[in-house]
Coordinates of N, CA and C and ligand atoms in Angstrom, one line a residue:
X6 N 114.8 102.0 81.3 CA 113.1 101.4 81.0 C 112.1 102.4 80.9
X7 N 112.7 103.7 81.4 CA 111.6 104.7 81.3 C 112.1 105.1 80.0
X8 N 113.2 105.6 79.8 CA 114.4 105.8 78.9 C 113.5 105.6 77.4
X9 N 113.4 104.5 77.3 CA 113.2 103.3 76.2 C 112.1 103.9 75.9
X10 N 110.8 104.5 77.1 CA 109.0 104.7 76.9 C 109.2 106.3 76.4
X11 N 110.4 106.8 76.6 CA 110.8 108.1 75.6 C 110.9 108.2 75.0
X12 N 111.4 107.3 73.9 CA 111.9 106.5 73.0 C 111.0 106.1 72.1
X13 N 109.9 105.3 73.3 CA 108.8 105.1 72.0 C 107.2 106.0 72.1
X14 N 107.8 106.8 72.9 CA 106.9 108.6 72.9 C 107.3 109.2 71.3
X15 N 108.9 109.5 71.3 CA 109.2 109.7 70.4 C 109.0 108.7 68.8
X16 N 108.3 108.4 68.8 CA 108.3 106.9 68.2 C 106.3 107.2 67.4
X17 N 106.2 108.1 68.3 CA 104.7 108.3 68.6 C 102.8 107.2 68.9
X18 N 104.0 105.8 69.7 CA 103.1 104.8 70.3 C 103.3 105.0 72.3
X19 N 102.5 106.2 72.2 CA 102.3 107.0 73.3 C 101.1 106.0 73.9
X20 N 100.7 105.3 73.1 CA 99.1 104.2 73.3 C 99.5 102.7 74.4
X21 N 100.9 102.5 73.4 CA 101.7 101.4 74.0 C 102.0 101.3 75.5
X22 N 101.8 102.4 76.1 CA 102.2 103.0 77.7 C 101.4 102.7 77.8
X23 N 99.8 102.7 77.5 CA 98.8 102.9 78.3 C 97.8 101.4 78.0
X24 N 98.1 100.5 78.9 CA 98.3 99.0 78.5 C 96.7 99.3 79.2
X25 N 96.6 99.9 80.2 CA 95.0 99.7 81.2 C 93.9 99.9 79.7
X26 N 94.5 101.1 79.1 CA 93.3 101.3 78.0 C 93.2 100.3 76.3
X27 N 94.0 99.7 76.5 CA 94.3 99.2 75.4 C 93.0 97.7 74.6
X28 N 92.1 98.0 75.9 CA 91.2 97.1 75.2 C 90.4 98.0 74.8
X29 N 90.2 99.0 74.5 CA 89.7 100.3 74.2 C 90.0 100.4 72.3
X30 N 91.0 100.1 72.3 CA 91.6 100.3 70.8 C 91.1 99.9 69.9
X31 N 91.7 99.7 68.9 CA 90.6 99.1 67.6 C 91.6 98.2 67.8
X32 N 91.2 96.5 67.1 CA 92.0 95.3 67.1 C 92.9 95.7 65.8
X33 N 93.9 95.3 66.3 CA 94.6 94.8 65.0 C 94.4 93.5 64.1
X34 N 94.4 94.1 62.7 CA 94.2 93.2 61.9 C 94.8 91.5 61.8
X35 N 93.9 91.2 61.8 CA 94.9 89.7 61.4 C 96.2 90.1 60.5
X36 N 97.0 89.3 60.1 CA 98.4 88.9 59.2 C 97.8 88.6 58.0
X37 N 97.3 89.7 56.8 CA 96.9 89.1 55.7 C 95.9 89.4 55.1
X38 N 95.6 90.2 56.7 CA 93.7 90.6 55.5 C 93.6 91.5 55.2
X39 N 92.7 92.3 54.8 CA 92.6 93.2 53.8 C 93.6 94.6 55.0
X40 N 92.5 94.7 55.6 CA 93.2 95.8 56.5 C 94.8 96.2 56.6
X41 N 95.5 94.7 57.2 CA 96.7 94.2 57.6 C 97.3 95.1 56.0
X42 N 97.2 94.4 54.6 CA 98.0 93.9 54.1 C 97.3 95.2 53.0
X43 N 96.5 96.0 53.2 CA 95.9 97.6 52.4 C 96.7 98.5 53.1
X44 N 96.2 98.2 54.9 CA 96.9 99.2 55.5 C 94.9 100.3 55.5
X45 N 94.7 101.6 56.4 CA 94.2 101.9 56.8 C 93.7 103.8 55.9
X46 N 95.3 103.9 55.3 CA 95.5 104.6 54.1 C 96.4 104.5 52.7
X47 N 96.0 104.8 51.5 CA 96.4 104.4 50.8 C 97.8 104.6 50.7
X48 N 99.0 102.9 50.4 CA 100.7 103.8 50.7 C 100.9 102.5 49.8
X49 N 102.3 103.4 49.7 CA 103.5 101.4 48.8 C 103.4 100.7 49.3
X50 N 103.0 100.1 51.2 CA 103.3 99.7 51.7 C 101.6 98.4 50.5
X51 N 100.8 98.9 50.1 CA 99.2 98.0 50.0 C 99.6 97.4 48.8
X52 N 100.3 97.9 48.1 CA 100.6 98.0 46.2 C 100.7 97.1 46.1
X53 N 100.2 96.4 45.1 CA 100.4 94.8 44.3 C 101.9 94.9 44.4
X54 N 102.0 93.1 44.2 CA 104.0 93.0 44.0 C 104.6 93.6 43.1
X55 N 105.7 94.0 43.2 CA 106.2 94.5 41.6 C 106.7 93.5 41.4
X56 N 106.8 94.1 40.2 CA 107.7 92.6 38.8 C 110.0 92.8 39.3
X57 N 109.7 93.5 40.5 CA 111.3 94.0 40.2 C 111.6 93.1 41.2
X58 N 110.8 91.9 42.2 CA 111.4 90.8 42.7 C 111.4 89.6 42.0
X59 N 111.9 88.4 43.1 CA 112.5 87.0 42.5 C 113.2 87.4 41.4
X60 N 114.3 88.3 41.0 CA 115.0 88.5 39.3 C 116.3 88.3 40.1
X61 N 117.5 87.3 39.6 CA 118.2 87.0 40.3 C 119.5 88.0 40.2
X62 N 119.9 88.0 40.9 CA 121.6 89.5 40.6 C 121.9 89.3 39.6
X63 N 122.9 90.0 39.0 CA 124.2 89.8 37.8 C 124.9 88.9 38.6
X64 N 126.3 88.5 38.2 CA 127.6 87.4 39.2 C 128.8 88.6 38.6
X65 N 128.5 89.5 39.5 CA 129.8 90.9 39.2 C 130.7 90.7 40.1
X66 N 132.2 89.4 39.7 CA 133.0 89.6 40.9 C 133.9 90.8 40.5
X67 N 134.2 91.5 40.0 CA 134.3 92.5 40.6 C 134.7 93.2 41.6
X68 N 133.0 93.7 41.9 CA 132.2 93.8 42.9 C 132.7 93.1 44.0
X69 N 132.4 92.2 44.0 CA 132.5 91.1 45.3 C 133.8 90.6 45.6
X70 N 134.7 91.4 45.3 CA 136.2 91.6 45.1 C 136.3 92.9 46.4
X71 N 135.4 93.3 46.4 CA 135.9 95.1 46.9 C 136.0 95.4 48.4
X72 N 136.8 96.6 48.7 CA 136.6 96.4 50.2 C 135.6 98.1 50.2
X73 N 135.8 98.4 51.2 CA 134.7 99.9 51.8 C 135.3 101.2 50.6
X74 N 136.5 101.0 50.4 CA 137.3 102.4 49.4 C 136.6 102.3 48.4
X75 N 137.1 100.9 47.5 CA 137.3 100.6 46.1 C 135.4 100.4 45.9
X76 N 134.4 99.6 46.9 CA 133.1 99.8 46.6 C 132.1 101.5 46.4
X77 N 132.2 101.9 48.1 CA 131.8 103.4 47.3 C 132.1 104.5 45.9
X78 N 133.5 104.3 45.5 CA 134.1 104.9 44.5 C 133.5 104.3 43.1
X79 N 132.8 103.0 43.3 CA 132.2 102.4 42.3 C 131.1 102.8 42.1
X80 N 130.4 102.7 43.0 CA 128.9 102.9 43.3 C 128.6 105.0 42.7
X81 N 130.1 105.7 43.6 CA 129.3 107.1 42.9 C 129.5 107.4 41.4
X82 N 130.3 106.5 40.9 CA 130.8 107.0 39.3 C 129.4 105.8 38.6
X83 N 128.7 104.6 39.4 CA 127.6 104.1 38.4 C 127.1 104.8 38.0
X84 N 126.9 104.1 36.5 CA 125.8 104.3 35.2 C 125.2 103.0 34.6
X85 N 125.3 102.0 35.6 CA 124.4 101.2 34.9 C 122.9 100.6 34.7
X86 N 122.5 101.8 35.5 CA 121.2 101.8 35.4 C 120.6 103.1 34.6
X87 N 119.6 103.9 34.6 CA 119.1 104.8 34.0 C 119.1 105.8 34.9
X88 N 118.7 105.0 36.5 CA 118.4 105.9 37.5 C 120.0 107.0 37.4
X89 N 120.8 106.6 36.9 CA 122.3 107.7 37.3 C 122.0 108.7 36.8
X90 N 121.0 109.3 35.4 CA 120.9 109.8 35.3 C 120.2 111.7 36.1
X91 N 119.7 111.4 36.7 CA 118.5 112.2 37.3 C 119.2 112.5 38.6
X92 N 120.2 111.9 38.9 CA 120.7 111.8 40.5 C 121.7 112.6 41.2
X93 N 121.0 113.5 41.8 CA 122.0 114.7 42.8 C 123.6 114.1 43.0
X94 N 122.6 113.0 43.8 CA 124.4 111.7 44.2 C 123.4 111.0 44.6
X95 N 124.5 109.9 44.6 CA 124.3 108.7 44.1 C 124.1 108.3 46.1
X96 N 123.3 107.3 47.1 CA 123.3 107.5 48.4 C 123.7 105.6 48.2
X97 N 124.9 105.9 49.0 CA 126.1 104.6 49.3 C 125.5 104.1 51.0
X98 N 125.3 104.5 52.1 CA 124.7 103.8 53.1 C 125.8 104.7 53.9
X99 N 124.9 104.5 55.4 CA 125.9 106.3 56.6 C 126.1 104.5 57.4
X100 N 126.6 105.1 58.2 CA 126.5 104.2 59.6 C 127.5 103.1 59.9
X101 N 127.8 102.8 60.5 CA 128.9 101.4 61.8 C 129.4 101.2 61.2
X102 N 130.4 100.6 60.0 CA 130.6 99.2 59.4 C 130.9 97.9 60.1
X103 N 130.9 98.5 60.9 CA 130.9 96.4 61.9 C 129.8 96.9 62.8
X104 N 128.0 96.8 62.0 CA 126.8 97.4 63.3 C 126.6 95.5 63.5
X105 N 126.2 95.4 64.1 CA 125.0 94.6 64.5 C 123.8 94.2 63.9
X106 N 123.6 96.5 63.9 CA 121.7 96.2 62.8 C 122.5 96.3 61.6
X107 N 121.8 95.8 61.0 CA 122.0 96.4 59.3 C 120.3 97.0 58.9
X108 N 120.0 98.6 58.8 CA 118.4 98.5 58.2 C 119.3 99.3 56.6
X109 N 117.5 98.3 56.0 CA 117.9 98.2 54.7 C 116.3 99.0 54.4
X110 N 116.0 99.8 53.2 CA 115.0 100.4 53.0 C 114.7 100.4 51.1
X111 N 114.4 101.1 50.8 CA 113.3 101.2 49.7 C 114.4 101.7 48.7
X112 N 114.9 103.0 48.3 CA 115.2 104.1 47.5 C 115.2 105.4 48.6
X113 N 117.0 105.7 47.8 CA 116.8 107.6 48.1 C 115.5 108.1 47.3
X114 N 115.4 109.5 48.1 CA 113.9 110.1 48.0 C 114.1 111.7 48.1
X115 N 113.5 112.9 47.7 CA 113.9 113.8 47.1 C 115.1 114.1 48.5
X116 N 115.3 114.4 49.6 CA 115.9 114.9 50.6 C 117.3 113.6 50.2
X117 N 117.1 112.6 50.1 CA 118.3 111.7 50.2 C 119.4 111.6 49.3
X118 N 118.2 112.4 48.1 CA 119.6 112.4 46.8 C 119.4 113.4 47.1
X119 N 119.4 114.7 47.7 CA 120.0 116.2 47.8 C 121.0 116.0 48.8
X120 N 121.2 115.5 49.9 CA 122.0 115.0 50.9 C 122.9 114.3 51.3
X121 N 122.9 113.0 50.0 CA 123.2 112.1 50.0 C 123.6 111.3 50.9
X122 N 122.9 111.1 51.6 CA 122.1 110.0 52.7 C 121.2 109.5 53.2
X123 N 120.9 107.7 53.4 CA 119.5 107.3 53.3 C 118.8 107.6 54.6
X124 N 118.1 108.1 54.8 CA 116.9 108.0 56.0 C 117.2 109.5 56.6
X125 N 116.5 110.8 56.0 CA 116.7 112.2 56.1 C 115.3 112.5 56.4
X126 N 115.0 113.8 56.5 CA 113.1 114.0 56.8 C 113.0 113.6 58.2
X127 N 111.5 113.6 57.7 CA 110.7 113.0 58.4 C 110.3 112.0 59.2
X128 N 111.1 111.0 58.4 CA 110.6 108.9 58.1 C 112.1 109.0 58.3
X129 N 113.3 110.3 58.1 CA 114.3 109.5 59.4 C 114.6 110.1 60.2
X130 N 113.7 111.0 60.9 CA 114.1 111.1 62.6 C 112.7 110.4 62.9
X131 N 111.7 109.7 62.4 CA 111.5 108.3 62.9 C 111.9 106.8 63.1
X132 N 113.0 107.0 62.0 CA 113.7 106.1 62.1 C 114.5 105.6 63.3
X133 N 115.2 107.2 63.6 CA 116.3 108.0 64.3 C 115.5 107.1 65.7
X134 N 114.2 107.4 66.2 CA 113.9 107.1 67.1 C 113.6 105.5 67.0
X135 N 113.2 104.6 66.2 CA 112.7 103.1 66.3 C 113.9 102.7 66.5
X136 N 115.5 103.1 65.9 CA 116.3 102.8 66.2 C 117.0 102.8 67.9
X137 N 116.4 104.1 68.5 CA 117.0 104.3 70.0 C 115.3 103.6 70.8
X138 N 114.5 102.8 70.5 CA 113.9 102.7 70.8 C 114.4 101.1 71.4
X139 N 115.0 100.3 70.6 CA 116.6 99.8 70.8 C 116.9 99.7 71.3
X140 N 117.7 101.0 71.8 CA 119.2 100.8 72.1 C 120.2 101.5 71.7
X141 N 120.2 102.0 70.4 CA 120.6 102.4 69.5 C 120.4 104.4 69.3
X142 N 121.7 104.6 69.1 CA 122.2 105.3 68.4 C 121.9 104.9 66.8
X143 N 121.7 106.3 65.8 CA 121.9 106.1 64.5 C 122.8 106.3 63.7
X144 N 124.3 106.5 64.6 CA 125.2 105.5 64.4 C 125.7 104.3 64.3
X145 N 125.1 104.3 65.1 CA 125.3 102.3 65.5 C 124.8 101.3 65.0
X146 N 123.9 101.8 63.8 CA 123.6 101.2 62.8 C 124.4 101.4 61.3
X147 N 123.8 100.6 61.0 CA 124.4 101.0 59.4 C 123.2 100.7 58.5
X148 N 122.7 102.2 57.7 CA 121.8 102.2 57.2 C 121.4 102.0 55.5
X149 N 121.2 101.5 54.8 CA 121.3 101.6 53.7 C 120.1 101.2 53.0
X150 N 120.3 101.0 51.2 CA 118.6 101.3 50.4 C 119.1 99.9 49.5
X151 N 118.0 99.5 49.3 CA 118.0 98.7 47.9 C 118.4 99.3 46.5
X152 N 118.4 100.5 46.3 CA 118.8 101.4 45.7 C 119.4 102.2 45.8
X153 N 120.4 102.7 45.2 CA 121.7 103.6 45.5 C 121.3 105.1 45.1
X154 N 120.9 104.8 43.8 CA 120.0 106.4 43.2 C 118.9 106.6 43.4
X155 N 118.0 107.9 42.9 CA 116.8 108.2 43.9 C 115.6 107.6 42.5
X156 N 115.1 107.2 42.5 CA 113.9 106.7 41.3 C 113.3 108.2 41.1
X157 N 113.4 108.7 39.4 CA 112.1 109.4 39.9 C 110.9 109.9 39.9
X158 N 110.1 110.8 41.2 CA 108.9 111.0 41.6 C 108.8 110.0 42.6
X159 N 109.9 109.5 43.0 CA 109.9 108.5 43.9 C 109.3 107.2 43.3
X160 N 109.1 106.9 42.9 CA 108.2 105.8 41.9 C 108.8 104.5 42.6
X161 N 108.2 103.6 42.8 CA 108.7 102.4 42.7 C 109.8 101.8 41.9
X162 N 110.9 100.8 42.9 CA 112.2 100.3 41.8 C 111.7 99.4 40.5
X163 N 112.6 99.7 39.5 CA 111.7 98.4 38.5 C 113.1 97.4 38.8
X164 N 112.7 96.0 38.1 CA 113.2 95.2 38.2 C 114.5 95.5 37.7
X165 N 114.7 96.1 36.3 CA 116.1 95.9 35.9 C 117.3 97.0 36.9
X166 N 116.5 97.6 37.5 CA 117.0 99.1 38.8 C 117.5 98.2 40.0
X167 N 117.4 97.3 40.4 CA 117.6 96.6 41.0 C 118.1 95.2 41.5
X168 N 118.5 94.8 39.9 CA 119.2 93.9 39.4 C 120.9 94.4 39.6
X169 N 120.3 96.2 38.4 CA 121.7 96.5 38.0 C 122.2 96.3 40.3
X170 N 121.6 97.1 40.5 CA 122.1 97.3 42.2 C 122.6 96.3 43.3
X171 N 121.9 95.3 43.0 CA 121.8 94.4 44.0 C 123.6 94.2 44.6
X172 N 124.1 94.0 43.1 CA 125.5 93.2 44.0 C 126.5 94.3 45.4
X173 N 126.2 95.6 44.6 CA 126.9 96.8 46.0 C 125.7 96.7 47.3
X174 N 124.6 96.1 47.4 CA 124.3 95.8 48.7 C 124.9 94.5 49.6
X175 N 124.9 93.6 48.4 CA 125.2 92.1 48.7 C 127.0 92.3 49.6
X176 N 127.7 92.8 48.3 CA 128.9 93.2 48.8 C 129.2 94.0 50.7
X177 N 128.1 95.3 50.6 CA 127.8 95.8 52.3 C 127.4 94.7 53.0
X178 N 126.4 93.8 52.1 CA 125.9 93.1 53.5 C 127.4 92.3 53.9
X179 N 128.1 91.5 52.9 CA 128.9 90.3 53.5 C 130.5 91.3 54.6
X180 N 130.6 93.1 53.6 CA 131.1 93.3 54.8 C 131.4 93.6 56.4
X181 N 129.5 94.3 56.3 CA 129.9 95.0 57.5 C 129.1 93.1 58.4
X182 N 129.3 92.5 57.5 CA 128.6 90.8 58.3 C 127.4 91.1 59.2
X183 N 126.4 91.9 59.1 CA 125.5 92.7 60.5 C 125.0 90.5 60.8
X184 N 124.3 91.2 61.9 CA 123.5 90.3 63.5 C 122.5 90.0 62.9
X185 N 121.9 91.0 62.3 CA 120.5 91.2 62.1 C 119.9 92.3 61.0
X186 N 119.3 92.1 59.7 CA 119.1 92.8 59.5 C 117.5 92.7 59.6
X187 N 117.6 94.3 58.9 CA 115.7 94.7 59.7 C 115.6 94.9 57.8
X188 N 115.0 94.8 57.2 CA 114.0 95.0 55.9 C 113.0 96.1 56.4
X189 N 112.6 97.6 56.3 CA 112.3 98.5 56.0 C 111.6 98.9 55.4
X190 N 109.9 98.5 55.0 CA 108.8 98.6 53.9 C 108.8 97.8 53.0
X191 N 108.0 97.1 52.1 CA 107.5 95.9 51.4 C 108.5 95.7 50.3
X192 N 109.2 97.4 49.8 CA 109.9 97.3 48.4 C 111.6 96.3 49.3
X193 N 111.7 96.7 50.4 CA 113.3 95.9 51.0 C 113.0 94.8 50.6
X194 N 111.9 94.6 51.8 CA 112.0 93.0 52.2 C 111.2 92.4 50.9
X195 N 111.1 92.3 50.4 CA 110.4 91.3 49.4 C 112.3 91.2 48.5
X196 N 111.9 92.7 48.4 CA 113.4 91.8 47.2 C 115.1 91.1 48.3
X197 N 114.8 91.7 48.8 CA 115.8 91.0 50.1 C 115.8 89.4 50.1
X198 N 114.3 89.1 50.1 CA 113.8 87.7 50.2 C 113.1 87.2 49.5
X199 N 113.3 87.6 47.8 CA 113.2 87.3 46.8 C 111.9 86.4 47.0
X200 N 110.4 87.4 47.1 CA 109.3 86.9 47.1 C 108.6 88.1 46.9
X201 N 107.2 87.9 46.7 CA 105.6 88.7 46.2 C 105.2 88.7 47.5
X202 N 106.3 88.0 48.6 CA 104.6 87.9 49.8 C 104.2 89.9 50.4
X203 N 103.0 90.1 50.5 CA 103.1 91.4 51.0 C 103.3 91.2 52.6
X204 N 103.5 92.9 52.8 CA 105.0 93.0 53.9 C 104.2 92.9 55.2
X205 N 102.4 92.7 55.5 CA 101.7 92.0 56.2 C 101.9 90.5 56.6
X206 N 102.3 90.2 55.8 CA 102.9 88.7 55.9 C 103.9 87.9 55.8
X207 N 105.2 88.9 56.0 CA 106.0 89.0 56.2 C 106.4 89.4 57.8
X208 N 105.7 89.8 58.1 CA 106.0 90.8 59.3 C 105.6 90.0 60.5
X209 N 106.5 89.3 61.9 CA 105.9 88.3 62.9 C 107.2 87.6 62.5
X210 N 108.1 87.1 61.2 CA 108.3 85.5 61.0 C 109.9 86.4 61.4
X211 N 110.7 84.8 61.4 CA 112.6 85.7 61.0 C 112.8 84.7 60.1
X212 N 113.3 85.6 58.9 CA 114.0 85.2 57.7 C 114.9 85.2 57.4
X213 N 115.7 84.5 55.8 CA 116.9 84.9 56.6 C 117.3 84.8 55.1
X214 N 118.4 86.4 54.7 CA 119.2 86.3 53.7 C 119.7 85.6 53.1
X215 N 119.4 84.9 52.4 CA 119.8 84.6 51.1 C 120.8 83.0 51.9
X216 N 121.7 82.7 51.3 CA 122.7 81.8 51.7 C 123.5 82.0 53.0
X217 N 123.4 82.8 53.2 CA 124.0 83.6 55.0 C 123.4 83.3 55.9
X218 N 122.3 82.9 56.3 CA 121.6 82.9 57.2 C 121.9 84.0 58.3
X219 N 121.9 85.1 57.7 CA 121.1 86.4 58.9 C 120.3 86.1 58.8
X220 N 119.7 86.5 60.1 CA 117.8 86.7 60.2 C 117.4 88.2 59.8
X221 N 116.1 88.0 59.1 CA 116.0 89.3 58.1 C 114.7 89.8 59.0
X222 N 114.4 90.5 59.9 CA 113.2 90.9 60.2 C 112.2 91.9 59.6
X223 N 110.9 92.0 58.4 CA 110.7 92.9 58.3 C 109.4 93.8 58.7
X224 N 109.6 94.7 58.7 CA 108.4 95.8 59.1 C 108.5 96.9 58.2
X225 N 107.3 97.6 58.8 CA 107.0 99.0 57.7 C 107.6 100.7 57.8
X226 N 107.8 100.5 56.6 CA 108.6 101.9 56.2 C 108.3 102.9 57.2
X227 N 109.3 103.9 57.9 CA 108.8 104.7 58.3 C 107.5 105.6 57.7
X228 N 108.1 106.1 56.5 CA 107.2 106.7 55.6 C 105.8 106.4 55.4
X229 N 105.5 105.0 56.0 CA 104.3 104.7 55.6 C 103.7 104.8 57.6
X230 N 104.9 104.7 57.8 CA 104.3 104.7 59.6 C 103.8 106.6 59.9
X231 N 104.3 107.4 59.7 CA 103.8 108.6 59.4 C 102.4 108.9 58.7
X232 N 102.1 108.0 57.7 CA 101.0 108.0 57.5 C 99.8 107.4 58.2
X233 N 100.3 106.0 58.5 CA 99.4 105.6 59.5 C 99.6 105.4 60.6
X234 N 100.1 105.9 61.7 CA 100.8 106.2 63.1 C 99.9 104.6 64.0
X235 N 99.1 104.6 63.6 CA 98.0 103.0 64.0 C 99.0 101.5 64.1
X236 N 99.7 101.7 63.0 CA 100.6 101.1 62.4 C 102.5 100.9 63.3
X237 N 102.2 101.8 64.0 CA 103.4 102.2 65.4 C 103.5 101.0 66.1
X238 N 102.2 100.3 66.3 CA 102.3 99.3 67.7 C 102.8 98.1 66.9
X239 N 102.1 97.9 65.3 CA 103.4 96.6 64.9 C 104.3 96.8 64.6
X240 N 104.7 98.3 64.4 CA 106.4 98.2 64.1 C 107.1 98.4 65.1
X241 N 106.4 98.3 66.7 CA 107.2 98.0 67.9 C 107.4 96.9 68.3
X242 N 105.9 95.9 67.9 CA 106.5 94.2 68.1 C 107.0 93.5 66.6
X243 N 107.5 94.4 65.5 CA 108.3 94.4 64.6 C 109.8 94.3 65.6
X244 N 110.0 95.0 66.2 CA 111.2 96.1 66.8 C 112.0 94.6 67.7
X245 N 110.7 94.3 68.6 CA 110.8 93.5 69.7 C 111.4 91.6 69.2
X246 N 110.8 92.1 68.2 CA 111.7 91.0 67.5 C 112.9 90.8 67.0
X247 N 113.2 91.7 66.3 CA 114.4 91.8 65.6 C 115.4 92.0 67.1
X248 N 114.7 92.3 68.4 CA 115.8 92.4 70.0 C 115.9 90.7 70.6
X249 N 114.8 90.2 70.4 CA 114.9 88.6 70.9 C 115.6 88.2 70.1
X250 N 115.8 88.5 68.5 CA 116.5 87.3 67.8 C 117.8 86.9 68.2
X251 N 117.8 88.9 68.1 CA 119.7 88.9 68.2 C 119.9 88.8 69.7
X252 N 119.1 89.2 70.6 CA 119.4 87.9 71.6 C 119.8 86.8 71.5
X253 N 118.5 86.0 70.6 CA 118.7 84.7 70.8 C 120.3 83.9 70.4
X254 N 120.7 85.1 69.2 CA 122.2 84.4 69.1 C 123.4 85.2 69.6
X255 N 123.3 85.4 70.4 CA 124.8 86.2 71.5 C 124.6 84.7 72.6
X256 N 126.0 84.0 71.9 CA 126.5 82.8 73.5 C 125.9 82.5 74.7
Ligands
SF4_317 S1 120.8 103.3 41.2 FE1 122.2 102.0 41.9 S2 122.9 100.4 39.5 FE2 121.2 102.2 39.2 S3 123.4 103.5 38.3 FE3 122.8 104.2 40.8 S4 124.0 102.7 41.8 FE4 123.8 102.7 39.3

């Protein structure tokens, strides 16, 4: 417990431990309220739904049959959407290919594009702290994004980009067969669940990924949490829901 509290501190949830003072803390907005769906600070979490959701992935039988090596090579050479032109590296995904926890984010940012790894920099450090809070080293989870290439100026993914890239992630999910998917951020959650429901309303409920039945828990993106630290307490609740869901799935 002491170790977990240290990890929560690393997430910036010091107030979480001070339960005696919680009554004095600001009330969390109800899911779906303006404060919940729009947040205290402007952010990608609060923007209107993208047109990139509710789009079906094309049939890619070539990708659906690939093993890890062929899949990684295919992604590294991919020119299916315009994002290939501006990338430094593709960002395939990292971690344990037999992981119980699969973390899925939005798309590479500048640092990720330069390093070829998802969730580096400050947002990556916060994600690492979130994983430690559920008892995982980063290497024990698998971490990937909806898109493998960086959108220019970190703009939101466009519908055709998501459609082109989706078979790669679908194949990763099929190969990993995770016990739980943690969708971090609005873009990841909406595209995985094929919905335009705001992230504030997707939180707090266990969803399922397509026909696989793999449970999906949505939470805020670490980059958003860095801008809106009060919502870290909500993210911790999401992590607790994911842990409980994973625990319930075990014999
Ligand atoms: S974002 Fe995905 S579909 Fe587009 S070029 Fe990169 S790997 Fe290919």
